[in-house]
XYZ file of C-alpha atoms in Angstrom:
379
model
C 0.049 0.170 -0.015
C 2.838 2.797 0.619
C 4.183 1.926 -2.842
C 0.978 2.957 -4.237
C 1.192 6.103 -2.551
C 4.472 6.804 -3.009
C 3.905 6.400 -6.828
C 0.697 8.612 -6.894
C 3.517 11.260 -5.198
C 5.765 10.693 -7.523
C 3.312 10.972 -10.432
C 2.146 14.415 -8.792
C 5.839 15.547 -8.753
C 6.264 14.870 -12.337
C 3.785 16.993 -14.209
C 4.878 20.266 -15.398
C 3.173 23.628 -15.491
C 2.786 24.867 -19.256
C 0.542 27.124 -21.299
C -1.512 24.029 -22.738
C -2.514 22.370 -19.447
C -0.378 20.507 -16.707
C 1.519 17.799 -18.882
C 3.832 15.082 -17.299
C 7.569 14.407 -18.197
C 6.943 11.323 -20.814
C 10.164 10.002 -20.116
C 9.662 9.488 -16.289
C 6.388 8.351 -16.687
C 6.990 6.060 -19.136
C 9.978 5.081 -16.816
C 7.358 4.108 -14.111
C 5.611 1.541 -16.297
C 8.950 -0.480 -17.853
C 10.545 -0.468 -14.304
C 9.803 -4.427 -14.481
C 10.747 -5.590 -18.071
C 13.737 -3.139 -18.358
C 12.171 -1.427 -21.641
C 13.495 1.501 -22.378
C 12.594 2.633 -25.740
C 9.134 4.835 -25.733
C 5.963 2.729 -26.874
C 4.155 4.292 -30.102
C 0.715 3.492 -27.860
C -1.026 3.574 -24.612
C 2.310 4.802 -23.544
C 0.414 6.350 -20.288
C 0.449 3.314 -17.672
C -1.119 3.327 -14.305
C 1.588 1.979 -11.802
C -1.381 0.972 -9.576
C -3.418 -1.252 -11.460
C -1.365 -1.633 -14.598
C -4.042 0.153 -17.080
C -2.784 2.073 -19.867
C -3.750 5.381 -21.510
C -3.383 7.187 -24.929
C -3.356 10.551 -23.778
C -2.618 12.084 -20.585
C -5.905 13.708 -19.794
C -7.736 10.192 -19.149
C -4.548 8.693 -17.671
C -4.598 12.155 -15.084
C -8.711 11.283 -14.460
C -7.988 7.041 -13.673
C -5.723 8.239 -11.249
C -7.773 10.221 -9.681
C -9.960 6.828 -8.891
C -7.138 5.665 -6.725
C -6.260 9.078 -4.844
C -9.651 9.548 -3.926
C -9.010 13.446 -5.160
C -11.788 15.445 -7.452
C -10.382 18.984 -8.689
C -14.032 20.154 -9.359
C -16.500 20.351 -6.030
C -19.765 21.830 -6.017
C -20.712 24.689 -3.817
C -24.174 23.594 -3.205
C -23.578 20.215 -2.018
C -20.118 19.560 -1.861
C -20.109 16.700 -4.163
C -16.833 16.060 -6.512
C -16.252 15.595 -9.926
C -13.302 14.514 -12.331
C -14.168 16.865 -14.554
C -15.579 20.394 -14.934
C -17.984 19.540 -17.712
C -19.453 16.904 -15.625
C -19.793 19.569 -12.627
C -21.837 21.822 -14.872
C -24.262 19.003 -15.692
C -24.702 18.030 -12.168
C -24.863 22.148 -11.126
C -28.365 21.993 -13.213
C -29.859 20.137 -10.440
C -29.385 22.875 -8.173
C -30.479 25.552 -10.850
C -33.392 23.850 -12.082
C -31.990 23.966 -15.743
C -33.098 21.877 -18.086
C -31.993 22.738 -21.497
C -32.425 19.198 -23.112
C -36.042 18.543 -24.610
C -37.687 15.682 -25.960
C -39.386 16.341 -29.573
C -41.665 13.371 -29.142
C -43.265 14.541 -25.646
C -41.624 17.785 -24.957
C -40.042 16.219 -21.541
C -36.866 18.298 -20.376
C -34.040 16.854 -18.872
C -31.029 18.844 -17.336
C -28.061 15.595 -19.105
C -27.839 14.832 -22.959
C -27.027 11.692 -21.186
C -30.387 11.126 -19.677
C -32.303 12.473 -22.807
C -30.505 10.039 -25.003
C -31.928 7.413 -22.283
C -35.566 8.781 -22.442
C -35.520 8.653 -26.131
C -35.728 4.737 -25.809
C -38.697 5.083 -24.572
C -40.616 6.332 -27.581
C -37.890 4.088 -29.993
C -38.549 1.291 -28.018
C -34.890 0.803 -28.533
C -33.378 -2.123 -25.784
C -29.495 -2.142 -26.408
C -28.398 -4.035 -23.016
C -29.128 -7.568 -23.233
C -28.712 -10.472 -20.168
C -26.627 -12.709 -20.835
C -27.992 -15.582 -19.354
C -32.010 -15.577 -19.964
C -31.494 -12.679 -23.467
C -33.991 -10.033 -21.885
C -33.351 -6.847 -23.294
C -33.187 -3.290 -21.534
C -32.915 0.438 -22.069
C -30.161 1.124 -20.041
C -27.039 -0.297 -18.270
C -28.102 0.165 -14.614
C -31.381 -1.690 -15.345
C -29.457 -4.527 -16.802
C -26.900 -4.581 -13.849
C -29.781 -5.304 -11.346
C -31.375 -7.365 -13.268
C -28.186 -9.586 -13.629
C -28.171 -9.874 -9.864
C -31.359 -12.320 -10.074
C -29.023 -14.939 -11.634
C -25.606 -14.318 -9.984
C -27.567 -13.810 -6.542
C -24.662 -10.667 -5.516
C -26.246 -8.514 -3.149
C -23.990 -5.623 -3.038
C -25.774 -3.219 -0.699
C -24.917 -4.525 3.052
C -26.552 -2.853 6.255
C -24.012 -1.161 8.545
C -26.102 -2.738 11.440
C -26.284 -5.982 10.962
C -24.542 -6.997 7.806
C -27.485 -8.254 6.067
C -27.089 -8.054 2.219
C -29.835 -7.116 -0.186
C -29.628 -6.899 -4.402
C -31.481 -3.588 -4.846
C -30.914 -0.336 -2.334
C -34.238 0.220 -1.960
C -34.906 -3.550 -0.040
C -32.380 -2.030 1.957
C -33.825 0.948 2.741
C -37.036 -0.997 3.808
C -34.736 -3.159 6.034
C -33.321 0.279 7.848
C -36.647 0.756 9.231
C -36.214 -2.031 11.307
C -33.418 -0.826 13.296
C -34.346 2.823 13.048
C -37.966 2.284 14.393
C -39.890 4.025 11.733
C -42.967 2.707 11.493
C -44.655 3.047 7.810
C -47.263 0.650 7.805
C -50.320 1.745 9.640
C -53.494 -0.559 10.504
C -56.520 1.229 9.280
C -58.341 -0.444 12.053
C -56.594 0.744 15.196
C -53.698 2.643 14.016
C -51.343 0.837 15.607
C -48.094 1.552 13.246
C -45.071 -1.512 11.801
C -41.716 -1.003 10.274
C -42.527 -3.756 7.627
C -45.565 -4.754 5.706
C -45.643 -8.409 6.397
C -45.577 -7.336 10.134
C -49.178 -5.050 9.427
C -50.992 -8.574 7.648
C -49.852 -11.023 11.262
C -51.339 -8.058 13.036
C -54.287 -7.756 10.992
C -55.459 -11.394 12.098
C -56.075 -10.020 15.443
C -58.956 -8.307 14.211
C -59.878 -10.853 11.867
C -62.726 -11.475 14.964
C -63.656 -8.381 15.023
C -65.896 -7.725 12.005
C -68.894 -6.477 13.594
C -70.251 -4.617 10.844
C -72.558 -7.145 8.714
C -74.057 -6.811 5.157
C -77.491 -7.390 5.405
C -77.736 -9.026 1.745
C -75.125 -11.033 1.986
C -73.943 -11.586 5.160
C -70.097 -10.491 4.542
C -68.983 -8.722 7.778
C -66.225 -5.929 8.400
C -64.250 -4.065 10.436
C -65.633 -0.155 9.974
C -68.943 1.176 8.836
C -67.563 3.160 5.815
C -66.173 -0.320 4.429
C -69.598 -1.877 4.223
C -71.321 1.320 3.110
C -68.984 1.383 -0.077
C -69.667 -2.704 0.124
C -73.545 -2.045 0.034
C -73.020 -0.251 -3.754
C -71.944 -3.747 -5.124
C -75.791 -4.804 -4.138
C -77.540 -0.922 -4.817
C -75.250 -0.736 -8.390
C -74.664 2.842 -7.375
C -71.462 4.410 -8.842
C -71.597 7.807 -7.297
C -67.701 8.238 -8.322
C -67.880 9.787 -12.249
C -64.894 10.226 -14.616
C -65.074 13.777 -15.761
C -63.778 12.319 -18.939
C -65.679 9.922 -19.833
C -68.072 10.036 -17.682
C -67.787 6.382 -16.723
C -69.424 5.837 -13.318
C -67.185 3.768 -10.437
C -68.573 2.675 -6.519
C -65.092 3.029 -5.247
C -62.825 6.701 -5.213
C -59.798 4.513 -5.334
C -61.136 2.670 -8.340
C -62.187 6.066 -10.115
C -58.719 7.100 -8.839
C -56.951 3.986 -10.574
C -59.032 4.356 -14.125
C -58.025 7.994 -14.083
C -54.648 7.115 -15.178
C -56.178 5.696 -18.190
C -56.419 8.883 -19.176
C -53.221 11.122 -18.325
C -50.752 8.480 -18.755
C -49.189 8.195 -15.330
C -47.553 5.369 -14.423
C -47.426 5.468 -10.688
C -46.072 1.665 -10.359
C -42.506 1.427 -10.789
C -40.547 -1.662 -11.430
C -37.974 -1.893 -8.598
C -35.692 -3.641 -11.575
C -36.008 -1.894 -14.968
C -37.692 1.223 -13.847
C -40.462 0.230 -15.993
C -43.820 2.199 -15.568
C -47.779 0.679 -14.772
C -50.949 2.399 -14.459
C -51.714 -0.776 -12.535
C -50.673 -2.869 -9.711
C -51.482 -6.131 -11.398
C -49.788 -5.085 -14.883
C -46.790 -4.938 -12.302
C -47.059 -8.077 -10.646
C -47.571 -9.776 -14.029
C -44.297 -8.062 -15.116
C -41.890 -9.014 -12.552
C -42.363 -12.268 -13.677
C -39.878 -11.001 -16.626
C -37.084 -10.967 -13.531
C -38.041 -13.647 -11.465
C -39.206 -16.201 -13.857
C -36.778 -14.731 -17.208
C -37.676 -18.069 -19.355
C -40.969 -18.129 -21.169
C -42.833 -20.734 -23.303
C -43.897 -19.339 -26.901
C -46.470 -21.589 -27.087
C -48.723 -20.530 -24.334
C -46.724 -17.782 -22.247
C -45.650 -19.879 -19.206
C -43.096 -18.405 -17.325
C -40.528 -20.453 -15.528
C -37.316 -19.395 -13.005
C -35.062 -21.960 -14.529
C -34.169 -22.850 -18.223
C -34.918 -27.138 -17.399
C -38.275 -25.790 -15.845
C -38.855 -24.745 -19.488
C -37.046 -27.379 -21.471
C -39.410 -29.831 -19.065
C -42.531 -27.894 -19.876
C -41.825 -27.893 -23.503
C -42.621 -31.846 -23.563
C -46.394 -30.930 -23.096
C -46.118 -28.964 -26.377
C -44.160 -31.405 -28.508
C -45.194 -34.832 -27.087
C -41.642 -35.807 -26.444
C -42.005 -38.988 -23.578
C -38.223 -40.060 -23.398
C -39.159 -41.587 -19.778
C -40.173 -45.453 -20.615
C -41.408 -48.187 -18.519
C -39.103 -51.546 -18.613
C -42.058 -53.445 -18.107
C -45.000 -52.328 -20.246
C -42.891 -50.007 -22.522
C -45.298 -47.086 -21.781
C -44.331 -43.429 -22.080
C -44.433 -40.369 -20.169
C -43.103 -36.644 -20.218
C -41.925 -36.479 -16.729
C -39.844 -38.943 -14.719
C -41.725 -38.329 -11.538
C -44.746 -39.839 -13.465
C -43.252 -42.990 -14.559
C -42.241 -43.315 -10.653
C -45.666 -43.058 -10.141
C -46.702 -45.837 -12.941
C -44.595 -48.104 -11.606
C -46.319 -48.960 -8.644
C -48.800 -50.262 -11.193
C -46.235 -53.271 -11.587
C -45.259 -53.601 -7.930
C -46.096 -57.299 -7.776
C -44.269 -57.792 -10.477
C -41.538 -55.953 -8.574
C -39.527 -54.386 -10.990
C -35.819 -53.384 -10.336
C -36.106 -49.894 -8.844
C -32.950 -48.933 -11.662
C -34.566 -51.197 -14.658
C -36.236 -47.604 -15.997
C -35.302 -47.312 -19.331
C -34.202 -43.747 -19.143
C -31.293 -42.366 -20.388
C -31.283 -39.207 -18.289
C -29.245 -40.435 -15.688
C -25.525 -40.761 -15.578
C -23.866 -44.270 -14.698
C -22.364 -43.059 -11.002
C -25.786 -41.929 -10.385
C -27.354 -45.075 -11.621
C -24.687 -46.966 -9.429
C -25.844 -45.208 -6.513
C -29.133 -46.294 -6.932
C -28.396 -50.036 -7.516
C -26.261 -49.111 -4.197
C -29.566 -47.997 -2.071
C -31.622 -50.536 -3.271
C -29.468 -53.610 -2.586
C -28.786 -51.768 0.972
C -32.518 -52.087 1.885
C -32.866 -56.013 1.022
């Protein structure tokens, strides 16, 4: 570690002030690179080499920016929040967050952005372009960040670690939700008794306490409710009353929340956001259906059933293809699944077939031998 810092100090001493910008003495910089291999002739390409991690660069500016990764230094800092940046233009872009300036506008929808890169990502909403592809399941994404979050489903990587109990999470918002356990924040409130809970699962368990307290009973269907206003809303099912009217299309609804959900059809508001890929939906059920793209990325092209493992999809495909690779050694009846064959063998139980006499190539020789050993051990 001391060698790294001595190298960094040495690099600072190598810089020479010129009219153009700070530039290093190339011969000395190259000498740092070639200390180990004895090469003293200046190379023609990538002659700026980091002595800490070994990366090489074609120009000094890029090399200088890279060195800040190791030093932790940022030359340009924000006067408002203190955040540091390696480049002046990055600071200028950041400053627009504080000033509210949004000079980049989408020609399709008029939405404005403070950075050109963010506008570029936004344009993919209109074009449908998804240049980033998952190497495991092939799902495509509009941004590299959403792909990175998605891949953690396959790798089980959990980079967000609680500093209190060391529990790890794959998504940052899961960590934030977990932190309420330590902070004592109770954002989930019981609608019956107003008791607060830090997690939604705790609230659901608590609601069972009130399960026997449903004293408001519907005179039509005898359904029970915790509160009078809930019963009143329920009664509209029987009366057909729709007091909440959409001012756009005049459609009526029995509940205010149903009308609110309907209004998103007209406004285009998508308040239900996917935590993995940031895609938005107008309805919570649509978001739940979408989440299967991430939790069950392998989809059947015939019936659209989804699976979390490719092997499960392959097994499922036999339903459509009619393939039956598992054959009974007694009567030659074939099955699409090994479990079905195992259950079928009970039909021949009186004939006592060998457990391992199934005509199936799904097992390797060593697995078959283990089956034989187990069977013989039971005799």
